[in-house]
Short mmCIF file of C-alpha atoms (C1' of nucleotides) in Angstrom, two decimals:
data_model
loop_
_atom_site.label_atom_id
_atom_site.label_comp_id
_atom_site.label_asym_id
_atom_site.label_seq_id
_atom_site.Cartn_x
_atom_site.Cartn_y
_atom_site.Cartn_z
CA MET A 1 31.82 23.83 -95.52
CA LYS A 2 32.53 21.91 -92.19
CA THR A 3 33.60 18.31 -92.80
CA GLU A 4 32.86 17.46 -89.24
CA PRO A 5 29.12 16.93 -88.51
CA PRO A 6 28.10 17.88 -85.09
CA HIS A 7 26.28 14.62 -84.14
CA PRO A 8 27.54 11.32 -85.45
CA PRO A 9 25.34 10.02 -88.15
CA LYS A 10 23.03 7.35 -87.64
CA GLY A 11 23.91 4.38 -89.77
CA ARG A 12 27.11 2.40 -89.87
CA PRO A 13 30.09 4.71 -89.99
CA ARG A 14 32.25 4.88 -93.28
CA ALA A 15 35.38 2.81 -93.19
CA PHE A 16 37.50 5.13 -95.36
CA ASP A 17 38.24 8.63 -95.39
CA THR A 18 36.68 10.33 -98.53
CA ASP A 19 39.38 13.14 -98.66
CA VAL A 20 42.20 10.68 -99.03
CA ALA A 21 40.21 8.59 -101.36
CA LEU A 22 39.55 11.64 -103.47
CA GLY A 23 43.08 12.40 -103.54
CA ARG A 24 44.07 9.08 -104.84
CA ALA A 25 41.36 9.32 -107.64
CA LEU A 26 42.79 12.81 -108.48
CA GLU A 27 46.24 11.39 -108.83
CA LEU A 28 44.86 8.58 -111.02
CA PHE A 29 42.91 10.94 -113.25
CA TRP A 30 45.84 13.19 -113.61
CA ARG A 31 48.10 10.40 -114.45
CA GLN A 32 45.97 8.56 -116.82
CA GLY A 33 43.15 10.97 -118.06
CA TYR A 34 39.45 10.36 -117.69
CA GLU A 35 38.85 7.54 -120.05
CA GLY A 36 42.08 5.90 -119.43
CA THR A 37 41.17 5.34 -115.64
CA SER A 38 38.99 2.51 -115.07
CA LEU A 39 36.52 1.95 -112.13
CA SER A 40 38.81 -0.98 -111.25
CA ASP A 41 41.93 1.12 -111.26
CA LEU A 42 40.00 3.57 -109.04
CA THR A 43 38.74 1.29 -106.52
CA ALA A 44 42.03 -0.41 -106.26
CA ALA A 45 44.07 2.83 -105.68
CA MET A 46 41.11 4.20 -103.35
CA GLY A 47 41.13 1.00 -101.29
CA ILE A 48 37.34 0.74 -101.53
CA ASN A 49 34.76 -1.36 -103.21
CA ARG A 50 32.81 -0.30 -106.09
CA PRO A 51 29.51 0.25 -104.32
CA SER A 52 31.22 2.39 -101.76
CA LEU A 53 32.56 4.46 -104.56
CA TYR A 54 29.14 5.08 -106.04
CA ALA A 55 27.50 5.71 -102.55
CA ALA A 56 30.11 8.34 -101.65
CA PHE A 57 30.83 9.95 -104.98
CA GLY A 58 27.81 9.31 -107.25
CA ASN A 59 29.44 7.93 -110.42
CA LYS A 60 32.67 8.14 -112.40
CA GLU A 61 31.78 11.39 -113.96
CA GLN A 62 30.92 13.19 -110.70
CA LEU A 63 34.19 11.78 -109.10
CA PHE A 64 36.23 13.33 -111.74
CA ARG A 65 34.37 16.80 -111.37
CA LEU A 66 35.12 16.40 -107.61
CA ALA A 67 38.86 15.56 -108.23
CA LEU A 68 38.93 18.41 -110.80
CA ASN A 69 37.61 20.82 -108.18
CA ARG A 70 40.30 19.68 -105.77
CA TYR A 71 42.94 19.93 -108.47
CA LEU A 72 42.13 23.56 -109.35
CA ARG A 73 41.98 24.65 -105.71
CA GLY A 74 45.15 22.67 -104.91
CA PRO A 75 47.95 21.94 -107.38
CA ALA A 76 46.65 24.44 -110.01
CA ALA A 77 45.81 27.22 -107.43
CA CYS A 78 48.95 29.09 -108.33
CA LEU A 79 47.49 30.11 -111.56
CA GLY A 80 44.73 32.07 -109.95
CA GLU A 81 46.97 33.58 -107.30
CA ALA A 82 49.24 34.62 -110.11
CA LEU A 83 46.56 37.14 -111.09
CA ARG A 84 47.12 39.20 -108.07
CA GLU A 85 50.61 39.97 -108.97
CA PRO A 86 51.33 43.77 -109.34
CA THR A 87 52.27 43.79 -113.03
CA ALA A 88 51.36 41.74 -116.20
CA ARG A 89 55.00 40.65 -116.42
CA LYS A 90 54.82 39.26 -112.92
CA VAL A 91 51.70 37.68 -113.50
CA ALA A 92 53.22 35.75 -116.55
CA GLU A 93 56.34 34.98 -114.64
CA ARG A 94 54.63 33.68 -111.61
CA MET A 95 52.40 31.45 -113.91
CA LEU A 96 55.13 30.10 -116.02
CA ARG A 97 57.51 29.46 -113.12
CA GLY A 98 54.47 27.98 -111.07
CA VAL A 99 53.55 25.40 -113.49
CA VAL A 100 57.13 24.45 -114.29
CA GLY A 101 57.70 24.08 -110.52
CA GLN A 102 54.65 22.03 -109.98
CA MET A 103 55.72 19.77 -113.02
CA SER A 104 59.10 19.46 -111.47
CA ASP A 105 57.84 17.89 -108.36
CA PRO A 106 58.71 14.07 -108.64
CA LYS A 107 55.82 13.03 -106.38
CA LEU A 108 53.04 14.60 -108.59
CA PRO A 109 51.99 13.28 -111.95
CA LYS A 110 53.42 15.07 -115.19
CA GLY A 111 51.46 17.25 -117.32
CA CYS A 112 48.08 19.10 -116.48
CA LEU A 113 45.03 17.28 -115.52
CA VAL A 114 42.84 19.87 -117.58
CA VAL A 115 44.89 19.27 -120.63
CA GLN A 116 45.26 15.48 -120.11
CA ALA A 117 41.72 14.91 -119.82
CA ALA A 118 40.60 17.31 -122.44
CA LEU A 119 42.02 15.66 -125.46
CA SER A 120 40.96 12.04 -124.63
CA SER A 121 37.85 11.81 -126.62
CA GLY A 122 35.56 8.92 -126.80
CA THR A 123 32.01 10.09 -127.21
CA GLU A 124 31.40 8.95 -123.76
CA ALA A 125 33.75 11.67 -122.26
CA ASP A 126 31.83 14.66 -124.16
CA PRO A 127 30.38 16.20 -120.95
CA ILE A 128 33.79 16.13 -119.28
CA ARG A 129 35.36 17.81 -122.36
CA GLU A 130 32.88 20.55 -122.31
CA ALA A 131 33.47 21.22 -118.65
CA LEU A 132 36.99 21.49 -119.15
CA ALA A 133 36.83 23.71 -122.17
CA ALA A 134 34.69 25.93 -120.22
CA HIS A 135 37.17 26.16 -117.32
CA ARG A 136 39.88 27.01 -119.77
CA ASN A 137 37.67 29.60 -121.29
CA GLU A 138 36.94 31.08 -117.82
CA ALA A 139 40.54 31.10 -116.88
CA ARG A 140 41.67 32.76 -120.15
CA ASN A 141 38.88 35.44 -119.68
CA ALA A 142 40.25 36.20 -116.10
CA LEU A 143 43.63 36.49 -117.64
CA ARG A 144 42.30 38.82 -120.49
CA ARG A 145 40.72 41.17 -117.87
CA ARG A 146 43.83 41.09 -115.84
CA PHE A 147 45.89 42.27 -118.98
CA GLU A 148 43.22 44.83 -119.79
CA GLU A 149 43.83 46.45 -116.37
CA ALA A 150 47.63 46.18 -116.94
CA ILE A 151 47.17 48.14 -120.29
CA ALA A 152 45.13 50.78 -118.61
CA GLY A 153 47.71 50.80 -115.83
CA GLY A 154 50.52 51.25 -118.22
CA ASP A 155 52.53 48.18 -117.55
CA LEU A 156 51.87 46.70 -121.05
CA PRO A 157 52.24 48.63 -124.34
CA LYS A 158 49.11 50.68 -125.24
CA GLY A 159 48.32 48.73 -128.51
CA THR A 160 48.62 45.38 -126.99
CA ASP A 161 45.65 42.91 -127.72
CA ALA A 162 44.70 41.56 -124.35
CA THR A 163 42.73 38.66 -125.67
CA SER A 164 45.49 37.41 -127.90
CA LEU A 165 48.24 37.85 -125.35
CA ALA A 166 46.11 35.81 -122.81
CA GLY A 167 45.60 33.16 -125.34
CA TYR A 168 49.29 33.37 -126.12
CA LEU A 169 50.30 32.67 -122.46
CA MET A 170 47.58 29.79 -122.10
CA ALA A 171 49.14 28.21 -125.30
CA VAL A 172 52.64 28.25 -123.83
CA ILE A 173 51.43 26.79 -120.51
CA HIS A 174 49.52 24.04 -122.40
CA GLY A 175 52.52 23.38 -124.51
CA LEU A 176 54.64 23.01 -121.41
CA ALA A 177 51.97 20.48 -119.99
CA VAL A 178 52.04 18.43 -123.26
CA GLN A 179 55.82 18.25 -123.28
CA SER A 180 55.94 17.39 -119.32
CA ALA A 181 53.43 14.72 -120.06
CA SER A 182 55.65 13.46 -122.87
CA GLY A 183 58.66 13.09 -120.46
CA MET A 184 60.55 16.29 -121.02
CA SER A 185 62.92 16.99 -118.01
CA PRO A 186 62.17 19.80 -115.56
CA ARG A 187 65.23 21.71 -116.36
CA GLU A 188 64.35 21.75 -120.06
CA LEU A 189 60.81 22.88 -119.13
CA GLN A 190 62.26 25.59 -116.93
CA ALA A 191 64.60 26.81 -119.80
CA ILE A 192 61.60 27.06 -122.03
CA ALA A 193 59.50 29.05 -119.50
CA GLU A 194 62.50 31.37 -118.94
CA LEU A 195 62.80 31.97 -122.78
CA ALA A 196 59.09 32.83 -122.92
CA ILE A 197 59.44 35.18 -119.95
CA GLN A 198 62.58 36.87 -121.62
CA HIS A 199 60.41 37.45 -124.59
CA TRP A 200 57.45 38.85 -122.76
CA PRO A 201 56.36 42.30 -124.04
CA ALA A 202 57.53 45.01 -121.68
CA MET B 1 56.63 2.52 -153.91
CA LYS B 2 54.23 1.68 -156.81
CA THR B 3 50.58 0.98 -155.55
CA GLU B 4 49.92 -0.71 -159.08
CA PRO B 5 51.06 -4.23 -159.33
CA PRO B 6 52.21 -5.12 -162.86
CA HIS B 7 50.04 -8.27 -163.07
CA PRO B 8 46.61 -8.73 -161.45
CA PRO B 9 46.77 -10.79 -158.22
CA LYS B 10 45.50 -14.37 -158.27
CA GLY B 11 42.67 -14.35 -155.58
CA ARG B 12 39.55 -12.41 -155.25
CA PRO B 13 40.03 -8.68 -155.89
CA ARG B 14 39.84 -6.30 -152.81
CA ALA B 15 36.40 -4.51 -152.96
CA PHE B 16 37.63 -1.23 -151.32
CA ASP B 17 40.51 1.25 -151.93
CA THR B 18 43.09 0.82 -149.08
CA ASP B 19 44.11 4.38 -149.53
CA VAL B 20 40.81 5.91 -148.96
CA ALA B 21 40.11 3.62 -146.36
CA LEU B 22 43.27 4.71 -144.71
CA GLY B 23 42.12 8.30 -145.10
CA ARG B 24 39.01 7.62 -143.29
CA ALA B 25 40.88 5.91 -140.41
CA LEU B 26 43.25 8.88 -140.13
CA GLU B 27 40.62 11.46 -139.88
CA LEU B 28 38.94 9.26 -137.24
CA PHE B 29 41.95 8.79 -135.24
CA TRP B 30 42.77 12.50 -135.48
CA ARG B 31 39.31 13.58 -134.35
CA GLN B 32 38.90 11.12 -131.53
CA GLY B 33 42.53 9.90 -130.59
CA TYR B 34 43.85 6.42 -130.65
CA GLU B 35 41.88 4.85 -127.62
CA GLY B 36 38.83 6.99 -128.24
CA THR B 37 38.33 5.41 -131.71
CA SER B 38 36.99 1.86 -131.54
CA LEU B 39 37.18 -0.81 -134.26
CA SER B 40 33.40 -0.35 -134.94
CA ASP B 41 33.97 3.30 -135.43
CA LEU B 42 36.65 2.35 -137.93
CA THR B 43 35.08 -0.26 -139.82
CA ALA B 44 31.88 1.80 -140.09
CA ALA B 45 33.68 4.96 -141.43
CA MET B 46 35.87 2.89 -143.68
CA GLY B 47 32.91 0.90 -145.12
CA ILE B 48 34.51 -2.59 -144.65
CA ASN B 49 34.07 -5.32 -142.49
CA ARG B 50 36.28 -6.33 -139.38
CA PRO B 51 38.24 -9.14 -141.04
CA SER B 52 39.01 -6.97 -144.06
CA LEU B 53 40.60 -4.55 -141.84
CA TYR B 54 42.67 -7.00 -140.15
CA ALA B 55 43.74 -8.53 -143.41
CA ALA B 56 44.70 -5.27 -144.98
CA PHE B 57 46.16 -3.38 -142.15
CA GLY B 58 47.24 -5.93 -139.36
CA ASN B 59 45.44 -4.68 -136.22
CA LYS B 60 44.43 -1.40 -134.78
CA GLU B 61 47.90 -0.40 -133.63
CA GLN B 62 49.57 -0.90 -136.99
CA LEU B 63 46.53 0.96 -138.63
CA PHE B 64 47.24 3.79 -136.45
CA ARG B 65 50.83 3.67 -137.26
CA LEU B 66 50.02 3.79 -141.11
CA ALA B 67 47.53 6.69 -140.37
CA LEU B 68 50.28 8.47 -138.50
CA ASN B 69 52.78 8.01 -141.44
CA ARG B 70 50.12 9.45 -143.79
CA TYR B 71 49.54 12.41 -141.50
CA LEU B 72 53.18 13.30 -141.33
CA ARG B 73 53.70 13.02 -144.87
CA GLY B 74 50.33 14.99 -145.69
CA PRO B 75 48.75 17.57 -143.35
CA ALA B 76 51.92 17.81 -141.19
CA ALA B 77 54.41 18.00 -143.84
CA CYS B 78 54.61 21.80 -143.60
CA LEU B 79 56.43 21.49 -140.32
CA GLY B 80 59.28 19.61 -142.23
CA GLU B 81 59.23 21.85 -145.26
CA ALA B 82 59.60 24.75 -142.81
CA LEU B 83 63.06 23.75 -141.88
CA ARG B 84 64.16 24.67 -145.42
CA GLU B 85 63.36 28.31 -145.01
CA PRO B 86 66.29 30.74 -145.31
CA THR B 87 66.34 32.18 -141.87
CA ALA B 88 65.38 30.89 -138.33
CA ARG B 89 62.61 33.60 -138.17
CA LYS B 90 61.05 32.39 -141.35
CA VAL B 91 61.14 28.82 -140.14
CA ALA B 92 59.35 29.81 -137.13
CA GLU B 93 56.83 31.97 -139.11
CA ARG B 94 56.26 29.19 -141.60
CA MET B 95 55.54 26.70 -138.99
CA LEU B 96 53.26 28.76 -136.75
CA ARG B 97 51.15 30.02 -139.85
CA GLY B 98 51.33 26.57 -141.41
CA VAL B 99 49.74 24.88 -138.32
CA VAL B 100 47.18 27.70 -137.91
CA GLY B 101 46.13 27.39 -141.66
CA GLN B 102 45.72 23.69 -141.43
CA MET B 103 43.70 23.94 -138.23
CA SER B 104 41.49 26.64 -139.88
CA ASP B 105 40.40 24.29 -142.64
CA PRO B 106 36.85 23.38 -141.75
CA LYS B 107 37.06 20.07 -143.64
CA LEU B 108 39.94 18.77 -141.28
CA PRO B 109 39.71 17.77 -137.79
CA LYS B 110 40.68 20.25 -135.28
CA GLY B 111 43.87 19.95 -133.20
CA CYS B 112 46.99 17.68 -133.95
CA LEU B 113 46.95 13.96 -134.15
CA VAL B 114 50.38 13.59 -132.63
CA VAL B 115 49.30 15.78 -129.56
CA GLN B 116 45.71 14.30 -129.42
CA ALA B 117 46.88 10.63 -129.26
CA ALA B 118 49.72 11.34 -127.04
CA LEU B 119 47.88 12.07 -124.11
CA SER B 120 45.10 9.47 -124.11
CA SER B 121 46.59 7.07 -121.63
CA GLY B 122 45.17 3.78 -120.80
CA THR B 123 47.95 1.29 -120.33
CA GLU B 124 46.97 -0.40 -123.55
CA ALA B 125 48.19 2.70 -125.75
CA ASP B 126 51.61 2.80 -124.17
CA PRO B 127 53.60 1.65 -127.30
CA ILE B 128 51.58 4.37 -129.31
CA ARG B 129 52.46 6.98 -126.67
CA GLU B 130 56.18 5.92 -127.00
CA ALA B 131 56.21 6.16 -130.70
CA LEU B 132 54.63 9.63 -130.61
CA ALA B 133 57.06 10.71 -127.98
CA ALA B 134 59.85 9.59 -130.02
CA HIS B 135 58.55 11.31 -133.08
CA ARG B 136 58.00 14.63 -131.19
CA ASN B 137 61.67 14.25 -129.92
CA GLU B 138 62.90 13.60 -133.34
CA ALA B 139 61.09 16.76 -134.71
CA ARG B 140 62.48 18.95 -131.96
CA ASN B 141 66.07 17.75 -132.63
CA ALA B 142 65.67 18.67 -136.27
CA LEU B 143 64.39 22.13 -135.24
CA ARG B 144 67.35 22.37 -132.81
CA ARG B 145 69.92 21.54 -135.44
CA ARG B 146 68.29 24.00 -137.89
CA PHE B 147 68.57 26.73 -135.22
CA GLU B 148 72.17 25.87 -134.57
CA GLU B 149 72.92 26.37 -138.10
CA ALA B 150 71.19 29.79 -137.78
CA ILE B 151 73.28 30.86 -134.84
CA ALA B 152 76.37 29.95 -136.87
CA GLY B 153 74.99 31.79 -139.90
CA GLY B 154 74.31 34.77 -137.72
CA ASP B 155 70.52 35.11 -138.10
CA LEU B 156 69.89 34.26 -134.51
CA PRO B 157 71.71 36.16 -131.52
CA LYS B 158 74.96 34.42 -130.74
CA GLY B 159 74.22 33.44 -127.08
CA THR B 160 70.89 31.67 -128.20
CA ASP B 161 70.19 28.39 -126.62
CA ALA B 162 69.11 26.36 -129.75
CA THR B 163 67.74 23.55 -127.78
CA SER B 164 65.51 25.69 -125.54
CA LEU B 165 64.32 27.80 -128.47
CA ALA B 166 63.31 24.63 -130.30
CA GLY B 167 61.39 23.35 -127.17
CA TYR B 168 59.65 26.72 -126.98
CA LEU B 169 58.58 26.94 -130.48
CA MET B 170 57.33 23.33 -130.08
CA ALA B 171 55.43 24.29 -126.87
CA VAL B 172 53.57 27.18 -128.66
CA ILE B 173 52.64 24.75 -131.52
CA HIS B 174 51.40 22.17 -129.18
CA GLY B 175 49.58 24.81 -127.11
CA LEU B 176 47.84 25.97 -130.37
CA ALA B 177 46.89 22.36 -130.97
CA VAL B 178 45.27 22.07 -127.52
CA GLN B 179 43.33 25.16 -127.97
CA SER B 180 42.28 24.40 -131.41
CA ALA B 181 41.06 20.99 -130.20
CA SER B 182 39.18 22.77 -127.47
CA GLY B 183 37.19 24.74 -130.09
CA MET B 184 39.18 28.08 -130.28
CA SER B 185 38.25 29.92 -133.46
CA PRO B 186 40.76 30.19 -136.45
CA ARG B 187 41.11 33.95 -136.05
CA GLU B 188 42.03 33.70 -132.20
CA LEU B 189 44.63 30.90 -133.09
CA GLN B 190 46.11 33.17 -135.81
CA ALA B 191 46.18 36.10 -133.46
CA ILE B 192 48.19 33.96 -131.12
CA ALA B 193 50.62 32.82 -133.74
CA GLU B 194 51.15 36.42 -134.93
CA LEU B 195 51.86 37.41 -131.44
CA ALA B 196 54.36 34.71 -131.05
CA ILE B 197 56.04 35.76 -134.35
CA GLN B 198 56.13 39.33 -133.25
CA HIS B 199 57.97 38.23 -130.07
CA TRP B 200 60.61 36.02 -131.92
CA PRO B 201 64.06 36.87 -131.11
CA ALA B 202 65.79 38.84 -133.99
"C1'" DC C 1 34.37 -26.68 -166.32
"C1'" DC C 2 37.71 -27.07 -162.12
"C1'" DG C 3 41.03 -26.18 -158.46
"C1'" DT C 4 43.45 -22.56 -156.33
"C1'" DT C 5 43.69 -18.26 -154.04
"C1'" DT C 6 42.18 -14.40 -151.72
"C1'" DT C 7 38.62 -11.53 -149.96
"C1'" DC C 8 34.18 -11.15 -148.23
"C1'" DA C 9 30.20 -11.46 -144.62
"C1'" DT C 10 28.52 -13.47 -140.60
"C1'" DA C 11 28.84 -14.92 -136.04
"C1'" DC C 12 31.32 -15.64 -132.46
"C1'" DT C 13 35.40 -15.65 -128.61
"C1'" DG C 14 36.95 -14.18 -123.95
"C1'" DT C 15 37.75 -9.70 -121.62
"C1'" DT C 16 36.73 -5.42 -119.75
"C1'" DC C 17 33.83 -1.72 -119.39
"C1'" DG C 18 30.51 1.30 -116.02
"C1'" DG C 19 27.07 0.33 -112.89
"C1'" DT C 20 23.89 -2.22 -109.62
"C1'" DA C 21 20.99 -5.80 -106.72
"C1'" DA C 22 20.93 -8.08 -102.41
"C1'" DA C 23 22.40 -9.55 -98.28
"C1'" DA C 24 25.60 -9.28 -94.31
"C1'" DT C 25 27.51 -5.87 -90.99
"C1'" DA C 26 28.10 -2.12 -87.65
"C1'" DA C 27 26.68 1.76 -85.67
"C1'" DT C 28 22.67 4.70 -83.80
"C1'" DG C 29 18.16 5.74 -80.48
"C1'" DC C 30 14.97 3.51 -77.92
"C1'" DG D 1 17.57 -6.50 -76.87
"C1'" DC D 2 15.41 -4.28 -80.97
"C1'" DA D 3 14.17 -1.65 -85.00
"C1'" DT D 4 16.28 1.74 -87.99
"C1'" DT D 5 19.88 3.48 -90.89
"C1'" DA D 6 23.82 3.45 -93.67
"C1'" DT D 7 27.84 1.04 -95.27
"C1'" DT D 8 30.20 -3.07 -96.30
"C1'" DT D 9 30.77 -7.36 -99.26
"C1'" DT D 10 29.96 -10.48 -102.97
"C1'" DA D 11 28.25 -11.41 -107.03
"C1'" DC D 12 26.15 -9.99 -110.91
"C1'" DC D 13 24.08 -7.28 -115.26
"C1'" DG D 14 24.20 -5.85 -120.31
"C1'" DA D 15 27.12 -3.52 -123.34
"C1'" DA D 16 31.20 -2.73 -125.72
"C1'" DC D 17 35.92 -3.82 -126.48
"C1'" DA D 18 39.86 -5.87 -129.65
"C1'" DG D 19 40.26 -9.90 -132.34
"C1'" DT D 20 39.14 -14.26 -134.93
"C1'" DA D 21 37.01 -18.77 -136.92
"C1'" DT D 22 34.27 -20.36 -140.57
"C1'" DG D 23 32.46 -20.64 -144.91
"C1'" DA D 24 30.49 -18.43 -149.00
"C1'" DA D 25 31.73 -15.47 -152.95
"C1'" DA D 26 34.64 -13.83 -156.69
"C1'" DA D 27 38.65 -13.52 -159.38
"C1'" DC D 28 42.44 -16.25 -161.63
"C1'" DG D 29 45.08 -20.33 -164.62
"C1'" DG D 30 44.35 -24.65 -166.45
#
DNA sequence: CCGTTTTCATACTGTTCGGTAAAATAATGC
DNA sequence: GCATTATTTTACCGAACAGTATGAAAACGG
């Protein structure tokens, strides 16, 4: 995973930094969704020409997948980290406060890339939608497994349905993303999150 | 609000039923969002030609607004009716079970038109987004007022924050819409709704 | 029958979409 | 310098987009 090749490559060197260009692409996709972002938008924001984009990133869909990857390892990493909290309640608290915290950063786009791009649905974006649905499914499964542990460990009531509880927490998070994208203020988002935490079982 | 004019109009009679055509348009917008639905999609599903659509409905944006109106008075009417339940808990129960019930109808598109179209965001759809955000705001205000009544009436704890509680319920509903649109099964949606009901304050 | 009115069907407008062909340019090893 | 390799630039491609001009067709009152 080194980005620094040991010997300089043979041909003409690239005149832009692929990392910062990918960051610009992520911000645009995040703000406008997959279909809402045109190649002209992308090349303008990334400061490169169209063929350079294709040479470096393949095509629009692959560029989106790369941006999604960076999003999941970057801004959305707090969700995965939250799984390592010691109790189910702390997992939920950290997730809810994490997403609210991120959505409160004025330098970042509002809402959530995964939700944002999932619902824009021309027939052309179908593979993207499937990929995002698969990711959400995976995230929910990880959360369910963590809650099963919690039930076994005793920090959730014995009769709890881990699957439903995971779905519920995901639903609240997605709901927060929708409202954030719709312009709800950070303090209101936080109040909602605190309310969800307050009603958490156990 | 009569749809039957007393005297037959002068010119050539319309060869299609504007009501059923609008229904087809609603279904398409609901399934694919605003930007994801092209005029060719619309005319094909409505069984009419392009100029007929423009003559009868104005343009794409106005057609969407008409479809939205029909959606709010039809499939989404249960949300407004729920406000008339006697207690805050029953309001929440009816809303949550109502949206799940609607999303479980296999003949209807998944998800929620208001959420679906709200996040598809090319610059062109901005007025649509604003209209939808305004509607969601209005809905949340109605819910807040209902909860304030409930607090005054004693069926919600005295210290409850009506605004946050309304936002929380809207968030859960929007989250359910996202997951429904992503292919979650009706039984899972129902389990999530029941869980939210179970954790309702008071 | 005729003139009027409105809707119908066909064909088209200019623009934007994602993607690419081709030549100029800048670095390499020799 | 020279061939090679990869990236840059400019210009373009066919398809799809929202919206429309035009004339034929179908109802009416007379």
